[in-house]
Tab-separated table of C-alpha atoms in Angstrom:
chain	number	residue	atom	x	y	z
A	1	UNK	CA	-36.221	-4.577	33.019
A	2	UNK	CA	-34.796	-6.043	29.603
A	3	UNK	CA	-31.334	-6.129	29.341
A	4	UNK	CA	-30.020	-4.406	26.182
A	5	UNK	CA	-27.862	-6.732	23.798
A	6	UNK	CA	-24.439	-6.275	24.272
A	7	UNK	CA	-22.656	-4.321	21.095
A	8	UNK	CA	-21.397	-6.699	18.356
A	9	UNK	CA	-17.552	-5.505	19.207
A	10	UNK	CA	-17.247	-6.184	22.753
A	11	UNK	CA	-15.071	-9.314	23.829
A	12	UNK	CA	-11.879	-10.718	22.509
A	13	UNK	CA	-11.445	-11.700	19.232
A	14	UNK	CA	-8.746	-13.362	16.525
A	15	UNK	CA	-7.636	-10.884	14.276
A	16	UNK	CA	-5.981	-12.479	10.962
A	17	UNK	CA	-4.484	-10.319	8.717
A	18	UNK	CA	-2.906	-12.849	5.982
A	19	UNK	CA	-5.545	-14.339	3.407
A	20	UNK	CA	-3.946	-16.217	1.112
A	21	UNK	CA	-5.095	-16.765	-2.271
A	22	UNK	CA	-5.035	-20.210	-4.640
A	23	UNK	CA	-5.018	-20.314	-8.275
A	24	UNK	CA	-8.099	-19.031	-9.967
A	25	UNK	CA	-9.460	-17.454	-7.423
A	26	UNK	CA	-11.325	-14.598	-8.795
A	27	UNK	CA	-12.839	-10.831	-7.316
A	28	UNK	CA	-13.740	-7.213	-8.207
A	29	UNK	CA	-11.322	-4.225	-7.475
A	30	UNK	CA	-11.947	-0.994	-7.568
A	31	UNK	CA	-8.907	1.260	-6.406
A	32	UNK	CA	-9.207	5.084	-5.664
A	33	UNK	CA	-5.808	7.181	-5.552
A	34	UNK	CA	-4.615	11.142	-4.497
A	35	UNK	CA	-1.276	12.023	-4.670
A	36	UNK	CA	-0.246	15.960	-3.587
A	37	UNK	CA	3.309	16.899	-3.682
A	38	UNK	CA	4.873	20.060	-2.809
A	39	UNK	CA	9.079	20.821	-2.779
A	40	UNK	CA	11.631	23.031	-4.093
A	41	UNK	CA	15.879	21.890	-5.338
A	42	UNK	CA	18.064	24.340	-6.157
A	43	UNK	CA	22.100	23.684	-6.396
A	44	UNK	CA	24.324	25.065	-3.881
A	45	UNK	CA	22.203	28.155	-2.614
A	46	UNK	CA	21.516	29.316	-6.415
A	47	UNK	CA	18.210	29.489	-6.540
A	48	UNK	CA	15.522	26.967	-6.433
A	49	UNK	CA	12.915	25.667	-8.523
A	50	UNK	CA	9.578	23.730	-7.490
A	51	UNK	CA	6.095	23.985	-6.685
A	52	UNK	CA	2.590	22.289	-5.686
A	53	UNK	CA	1.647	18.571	-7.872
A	54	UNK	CA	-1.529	17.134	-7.351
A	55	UNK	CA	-2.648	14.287	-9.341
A	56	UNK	CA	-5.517	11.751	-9.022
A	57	UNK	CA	-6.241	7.849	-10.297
A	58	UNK	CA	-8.588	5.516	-10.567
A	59	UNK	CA	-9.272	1.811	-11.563
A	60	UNK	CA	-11.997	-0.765	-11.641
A	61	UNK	CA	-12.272	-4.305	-13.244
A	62	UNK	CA	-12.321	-8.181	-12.281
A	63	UNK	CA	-9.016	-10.200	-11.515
A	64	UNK	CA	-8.225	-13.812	-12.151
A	65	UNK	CA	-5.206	-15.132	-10.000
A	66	UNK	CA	-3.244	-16.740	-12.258
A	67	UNK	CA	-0.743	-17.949	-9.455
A	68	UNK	CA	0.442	-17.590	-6.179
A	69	UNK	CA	3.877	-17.873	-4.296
A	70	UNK	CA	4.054	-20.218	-1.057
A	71	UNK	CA	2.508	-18.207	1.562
A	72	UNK	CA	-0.560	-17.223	-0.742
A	73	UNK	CA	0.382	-13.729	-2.352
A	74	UNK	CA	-0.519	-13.620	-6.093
A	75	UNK	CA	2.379	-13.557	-8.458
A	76	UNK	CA	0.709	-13.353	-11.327
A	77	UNK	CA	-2.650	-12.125	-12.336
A	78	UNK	CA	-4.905	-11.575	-15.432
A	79	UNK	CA	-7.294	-7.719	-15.171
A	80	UNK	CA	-10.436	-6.944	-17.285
A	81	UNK	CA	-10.358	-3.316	-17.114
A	82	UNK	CA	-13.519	-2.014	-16.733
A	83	UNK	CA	-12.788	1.728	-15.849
A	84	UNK	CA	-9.107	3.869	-15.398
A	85	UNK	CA	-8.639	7.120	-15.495
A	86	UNK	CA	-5.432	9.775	-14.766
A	87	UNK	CA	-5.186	13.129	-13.978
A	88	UNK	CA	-2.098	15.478	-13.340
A	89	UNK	CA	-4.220	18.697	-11.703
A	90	UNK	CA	-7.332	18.807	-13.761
A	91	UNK	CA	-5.916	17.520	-16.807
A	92	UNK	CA	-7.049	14.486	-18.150
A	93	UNK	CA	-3.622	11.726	-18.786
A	94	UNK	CA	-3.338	9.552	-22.173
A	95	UNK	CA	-4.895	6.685	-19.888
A	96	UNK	CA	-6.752	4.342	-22.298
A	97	UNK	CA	-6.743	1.125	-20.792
A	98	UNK	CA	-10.869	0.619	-20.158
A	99	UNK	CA	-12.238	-2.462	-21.770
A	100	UNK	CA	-8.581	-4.009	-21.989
A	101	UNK	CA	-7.246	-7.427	-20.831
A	102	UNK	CA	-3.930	-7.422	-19.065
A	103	UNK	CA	-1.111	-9.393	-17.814
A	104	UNK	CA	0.415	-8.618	-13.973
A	105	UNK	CA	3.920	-10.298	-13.139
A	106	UNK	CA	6.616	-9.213	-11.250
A	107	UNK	CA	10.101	-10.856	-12.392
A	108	UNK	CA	12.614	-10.096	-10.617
A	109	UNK	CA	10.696	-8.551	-7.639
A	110	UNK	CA	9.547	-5.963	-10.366
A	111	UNK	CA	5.950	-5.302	-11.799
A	112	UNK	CA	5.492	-5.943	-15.698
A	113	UNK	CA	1.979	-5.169	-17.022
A	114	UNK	CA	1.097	-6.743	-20.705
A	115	UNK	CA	-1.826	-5.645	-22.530
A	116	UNK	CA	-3.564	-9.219	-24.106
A	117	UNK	CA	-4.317	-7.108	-27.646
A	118	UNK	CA	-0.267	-6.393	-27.755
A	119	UNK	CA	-0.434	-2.829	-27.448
A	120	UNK	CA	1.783	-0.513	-26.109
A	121	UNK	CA	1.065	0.653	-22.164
A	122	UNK	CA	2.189	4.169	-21.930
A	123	UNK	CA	3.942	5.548	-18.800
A	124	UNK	CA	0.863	7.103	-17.392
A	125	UNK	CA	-1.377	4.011	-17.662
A	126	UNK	CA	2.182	1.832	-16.211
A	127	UNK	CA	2.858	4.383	-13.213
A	128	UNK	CA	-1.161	4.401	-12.565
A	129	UNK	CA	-0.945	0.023	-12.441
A	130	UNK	CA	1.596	0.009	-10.437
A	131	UNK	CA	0.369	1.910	-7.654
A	132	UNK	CA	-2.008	-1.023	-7.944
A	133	UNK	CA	-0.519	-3.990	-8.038
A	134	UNK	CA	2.825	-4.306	-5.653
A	135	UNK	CA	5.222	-7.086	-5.687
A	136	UNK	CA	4.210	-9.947	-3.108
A	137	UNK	CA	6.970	-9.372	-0.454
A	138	UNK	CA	7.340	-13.256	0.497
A	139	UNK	CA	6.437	-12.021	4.355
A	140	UNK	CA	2.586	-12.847	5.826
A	141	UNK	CA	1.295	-10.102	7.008
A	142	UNK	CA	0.288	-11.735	10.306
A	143	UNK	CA	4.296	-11.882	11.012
A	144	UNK	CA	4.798	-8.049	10.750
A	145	UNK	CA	1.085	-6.818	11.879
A	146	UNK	CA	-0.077	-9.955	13.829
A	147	UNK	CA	-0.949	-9.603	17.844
A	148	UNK	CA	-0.241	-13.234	19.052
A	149	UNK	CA	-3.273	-13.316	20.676
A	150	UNK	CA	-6.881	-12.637	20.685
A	151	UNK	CA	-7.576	-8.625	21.534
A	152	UNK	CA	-10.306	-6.884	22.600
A	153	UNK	CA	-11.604	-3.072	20.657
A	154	UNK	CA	-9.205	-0.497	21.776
A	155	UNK	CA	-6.370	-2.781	22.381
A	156	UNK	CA	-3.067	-1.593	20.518
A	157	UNK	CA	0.517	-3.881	20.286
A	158	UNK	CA	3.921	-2.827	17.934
A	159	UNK	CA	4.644	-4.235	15.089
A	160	UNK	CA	7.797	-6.535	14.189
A	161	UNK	CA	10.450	-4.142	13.391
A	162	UNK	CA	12.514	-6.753	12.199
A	163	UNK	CA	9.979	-8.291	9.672
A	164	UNK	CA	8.457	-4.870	8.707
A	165	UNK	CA	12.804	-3.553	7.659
A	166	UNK	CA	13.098	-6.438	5.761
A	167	UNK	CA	10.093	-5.613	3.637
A	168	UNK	CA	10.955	-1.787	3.443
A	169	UNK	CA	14.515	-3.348	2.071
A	170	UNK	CA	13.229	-5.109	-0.563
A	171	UNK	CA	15.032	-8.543	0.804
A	172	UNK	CA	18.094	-6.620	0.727
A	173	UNK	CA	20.525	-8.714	3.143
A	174	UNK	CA	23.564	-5.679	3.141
A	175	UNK	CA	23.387	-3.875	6.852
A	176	UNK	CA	24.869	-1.185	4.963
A	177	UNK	CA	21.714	-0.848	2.165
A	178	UNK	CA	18.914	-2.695	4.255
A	179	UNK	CA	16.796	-0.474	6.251
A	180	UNK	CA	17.851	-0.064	10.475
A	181	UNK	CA	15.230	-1.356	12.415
A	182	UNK	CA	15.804	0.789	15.094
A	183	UNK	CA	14.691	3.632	12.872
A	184	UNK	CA	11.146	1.758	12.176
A	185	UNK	CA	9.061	1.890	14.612
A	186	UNK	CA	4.313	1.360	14.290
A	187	UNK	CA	1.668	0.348	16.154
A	188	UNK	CA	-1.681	-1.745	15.305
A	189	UNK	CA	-4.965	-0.702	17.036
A	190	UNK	CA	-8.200	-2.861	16.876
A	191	UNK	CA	-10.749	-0.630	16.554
A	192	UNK	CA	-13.707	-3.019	16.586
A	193	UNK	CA	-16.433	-5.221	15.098
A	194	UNK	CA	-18.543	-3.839	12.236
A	195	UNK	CA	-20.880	-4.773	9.948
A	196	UNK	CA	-20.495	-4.888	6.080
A	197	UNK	CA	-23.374	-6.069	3.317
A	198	UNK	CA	-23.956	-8.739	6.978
A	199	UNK	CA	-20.957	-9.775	7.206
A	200	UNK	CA	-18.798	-8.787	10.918
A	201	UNK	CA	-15.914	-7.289	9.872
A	202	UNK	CA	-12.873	-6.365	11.876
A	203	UNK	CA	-11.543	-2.582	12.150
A	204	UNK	CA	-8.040	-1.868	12.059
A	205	UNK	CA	-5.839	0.701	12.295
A	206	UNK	CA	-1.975	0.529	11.190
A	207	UNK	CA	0.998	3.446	11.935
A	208	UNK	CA	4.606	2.765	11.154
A	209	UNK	CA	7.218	5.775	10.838
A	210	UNK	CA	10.767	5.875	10.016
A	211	UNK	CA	12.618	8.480	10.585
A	212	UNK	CA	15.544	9.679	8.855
A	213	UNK	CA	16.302	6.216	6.567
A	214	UNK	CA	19.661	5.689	4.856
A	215	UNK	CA	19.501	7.613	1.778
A	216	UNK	CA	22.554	7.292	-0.553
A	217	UNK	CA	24.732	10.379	-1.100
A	218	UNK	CA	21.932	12.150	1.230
A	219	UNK	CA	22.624	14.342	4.175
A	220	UNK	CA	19.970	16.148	6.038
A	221	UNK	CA	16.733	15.088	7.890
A	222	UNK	CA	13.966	12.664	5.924
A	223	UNK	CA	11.000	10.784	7.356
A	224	UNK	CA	8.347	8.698	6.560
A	225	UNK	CA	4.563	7.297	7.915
A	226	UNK	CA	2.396	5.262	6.710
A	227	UNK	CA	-1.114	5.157	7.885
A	228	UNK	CA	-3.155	2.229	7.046
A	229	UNK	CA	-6.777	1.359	7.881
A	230	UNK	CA	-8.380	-2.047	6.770
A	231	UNK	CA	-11.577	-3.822	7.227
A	232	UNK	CA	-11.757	-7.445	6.519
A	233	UNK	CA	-14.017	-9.991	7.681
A	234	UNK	CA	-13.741	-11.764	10.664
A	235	UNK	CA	-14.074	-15.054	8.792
A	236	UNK	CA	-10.347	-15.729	7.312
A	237	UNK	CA	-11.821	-17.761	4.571
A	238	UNK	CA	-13.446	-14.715	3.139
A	239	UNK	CA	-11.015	-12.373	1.221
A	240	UNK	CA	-13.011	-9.539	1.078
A	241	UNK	CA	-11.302	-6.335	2.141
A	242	UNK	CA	-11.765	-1.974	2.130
A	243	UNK	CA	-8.396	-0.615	2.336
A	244	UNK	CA	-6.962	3.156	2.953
A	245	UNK	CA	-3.711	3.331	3.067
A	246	UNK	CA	-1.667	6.981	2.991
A	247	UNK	CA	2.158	7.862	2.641
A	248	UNK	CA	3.671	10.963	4.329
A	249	UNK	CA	7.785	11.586	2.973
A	250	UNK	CA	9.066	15.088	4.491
A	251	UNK	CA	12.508	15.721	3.460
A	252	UNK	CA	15.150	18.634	3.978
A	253	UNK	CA	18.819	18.157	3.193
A	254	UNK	CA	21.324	18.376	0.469
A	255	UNK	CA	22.065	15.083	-2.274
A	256	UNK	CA	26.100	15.299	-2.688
A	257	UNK	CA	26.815	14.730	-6.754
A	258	UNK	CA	29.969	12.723	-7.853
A	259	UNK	CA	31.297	16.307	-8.885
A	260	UNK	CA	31.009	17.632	-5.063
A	261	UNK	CA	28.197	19.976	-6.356
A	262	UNK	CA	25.049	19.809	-3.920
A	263	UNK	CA	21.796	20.090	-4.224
A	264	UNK	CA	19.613	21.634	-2.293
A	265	UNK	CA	16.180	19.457	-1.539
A	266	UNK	CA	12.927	19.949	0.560
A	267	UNK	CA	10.107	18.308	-0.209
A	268	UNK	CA	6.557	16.701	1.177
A	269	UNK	CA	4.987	14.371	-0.008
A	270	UNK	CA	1.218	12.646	0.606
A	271	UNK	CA	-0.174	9.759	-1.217
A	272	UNK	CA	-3.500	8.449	-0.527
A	273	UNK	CA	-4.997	4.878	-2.007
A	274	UNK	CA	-8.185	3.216	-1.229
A	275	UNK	CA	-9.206	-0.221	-2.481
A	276	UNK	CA	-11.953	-2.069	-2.193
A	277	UNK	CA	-11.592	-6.032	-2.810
A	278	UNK	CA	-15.423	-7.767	-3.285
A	279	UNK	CA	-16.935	-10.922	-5.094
């Protein structure tokens, strides 16, 4: 009898997360995003005030890296906008950025978006970039995400609590405003080979949660996940990559004023993004 091929996934593979970028390198992005919030705050007992937030986003255009930090990660970049669009429940936001040139830099670890034509960017089109474009981090992701060796589909290892804190921190070095990572804790799952316009891709799957981080003037119960899954090719030259990444925030306590007043908080939060990187 003729033996059946075996499937593209089986086997062990190399699974490279970092792909670092050079100078005028160039690609299409199109990013979809879902936000839903729902919470109430009332102070000391008297009452409380909230309610259900949904909002949605959406961009599309072509980026130009204008340049890069050492590891790779764009600092600065230039965006034809071809499409963006904003919504707070159904309602449309002032979001005019389509057919626009912009600017992306982050000084001082924080983004700064300047349109080419000089004009103003509102806050709706500046919160909507910056869900976009984050601030490179200085960390490859192989270091925090990386297995160390070559797994097979199915196979699962932790991620580097150490590296992963540091990022969450934002570089801060104080024990006492850096995040713990003992409260960090995520695991990486290959979930196989697939195919993508002919190109074998690699399937991965991403789960960090933190539970109950050092908020300031916050006391109570808090935690976070984040859920990421990514397909990139298995070629690390190519830096082609669908992305879905979603944030879960749950928190119940009470945030202590300067006055001794508190206020009462409870809150979820969900925030879904999806981004698709091509040529």
């Amino acid at each position: 009898a003729r033996r059946r091929a075996p499937p593209v996934s089986e086997g062990a593979h190399k699974v490279v997360f970092h792909r670092p970028f050079a100078k005028g390198d160039t690609y299409k992005l199109a990013a979809e995003i879902s936000v839903h919030s729902e919470g109430s705050m009332g102070l000391d007992g008297a009452g409380s005030q909230g309610g259900v937030e949904k909002g949605t986003g959406s961009l599309s255009g072509s980026v130009r890296v204008m340049d890069v930090n050492a590891i790779g990660e764009p600092t600065m970049y230039m965006v034809h906008v071809d499409k963006a669009e904003s919504k707070t429940g159904d309602k449309p936001d002032p979001v005019k950025l389509a057919g626009t040139d912009l600017g992306v830099s982050f000084p001082s670890g924080k983004a700064r978006f300047v349109r080419r034509d000089n004009q103003p960017i509102n806050q709706d089109e500046e919160t909507l970039l910056s869900m976009i474009f984050s601030p490179p981090n200085g960390v490859s992701a192989d270091e925090i995400l990386g297995p160390g060796k070559d797994v097979k589909p199915g196979d699962s290892w932790p991620v580097n609590r150490e590296a992963l804190a540091k990022v969450f921190s934002g570089g801060e070095t104080d024990p006492k405003k850096a995040l713990d990572p003992s409260r960090l804790d995520g695991t990486v799952t290959f979930v196989g080979v697939e195919d993508w316009d002919g190109i074998p891709c690699l399937r991965l799957k991403t789960k960090v949660t933190i539970n109950n981080p050092e908020m300031p003037n916050f006391v109570g119960e808090a935690s976070m996940e984040f859920r990421q899954e990514v397909l990139v090719p298995k070629d690390p030259s190519l830096k082609l990559s669908k992305d879905i990444s979603e944030q879960y925030s749950d928190v119940r306590g009470k945030l202590l004023s300067g006055d001794g007043k508190k206020l009462d908080i409870k809150g979820k939060n969900q925030v879904t993004i999806q981004t698709v990187i091509t040529k």
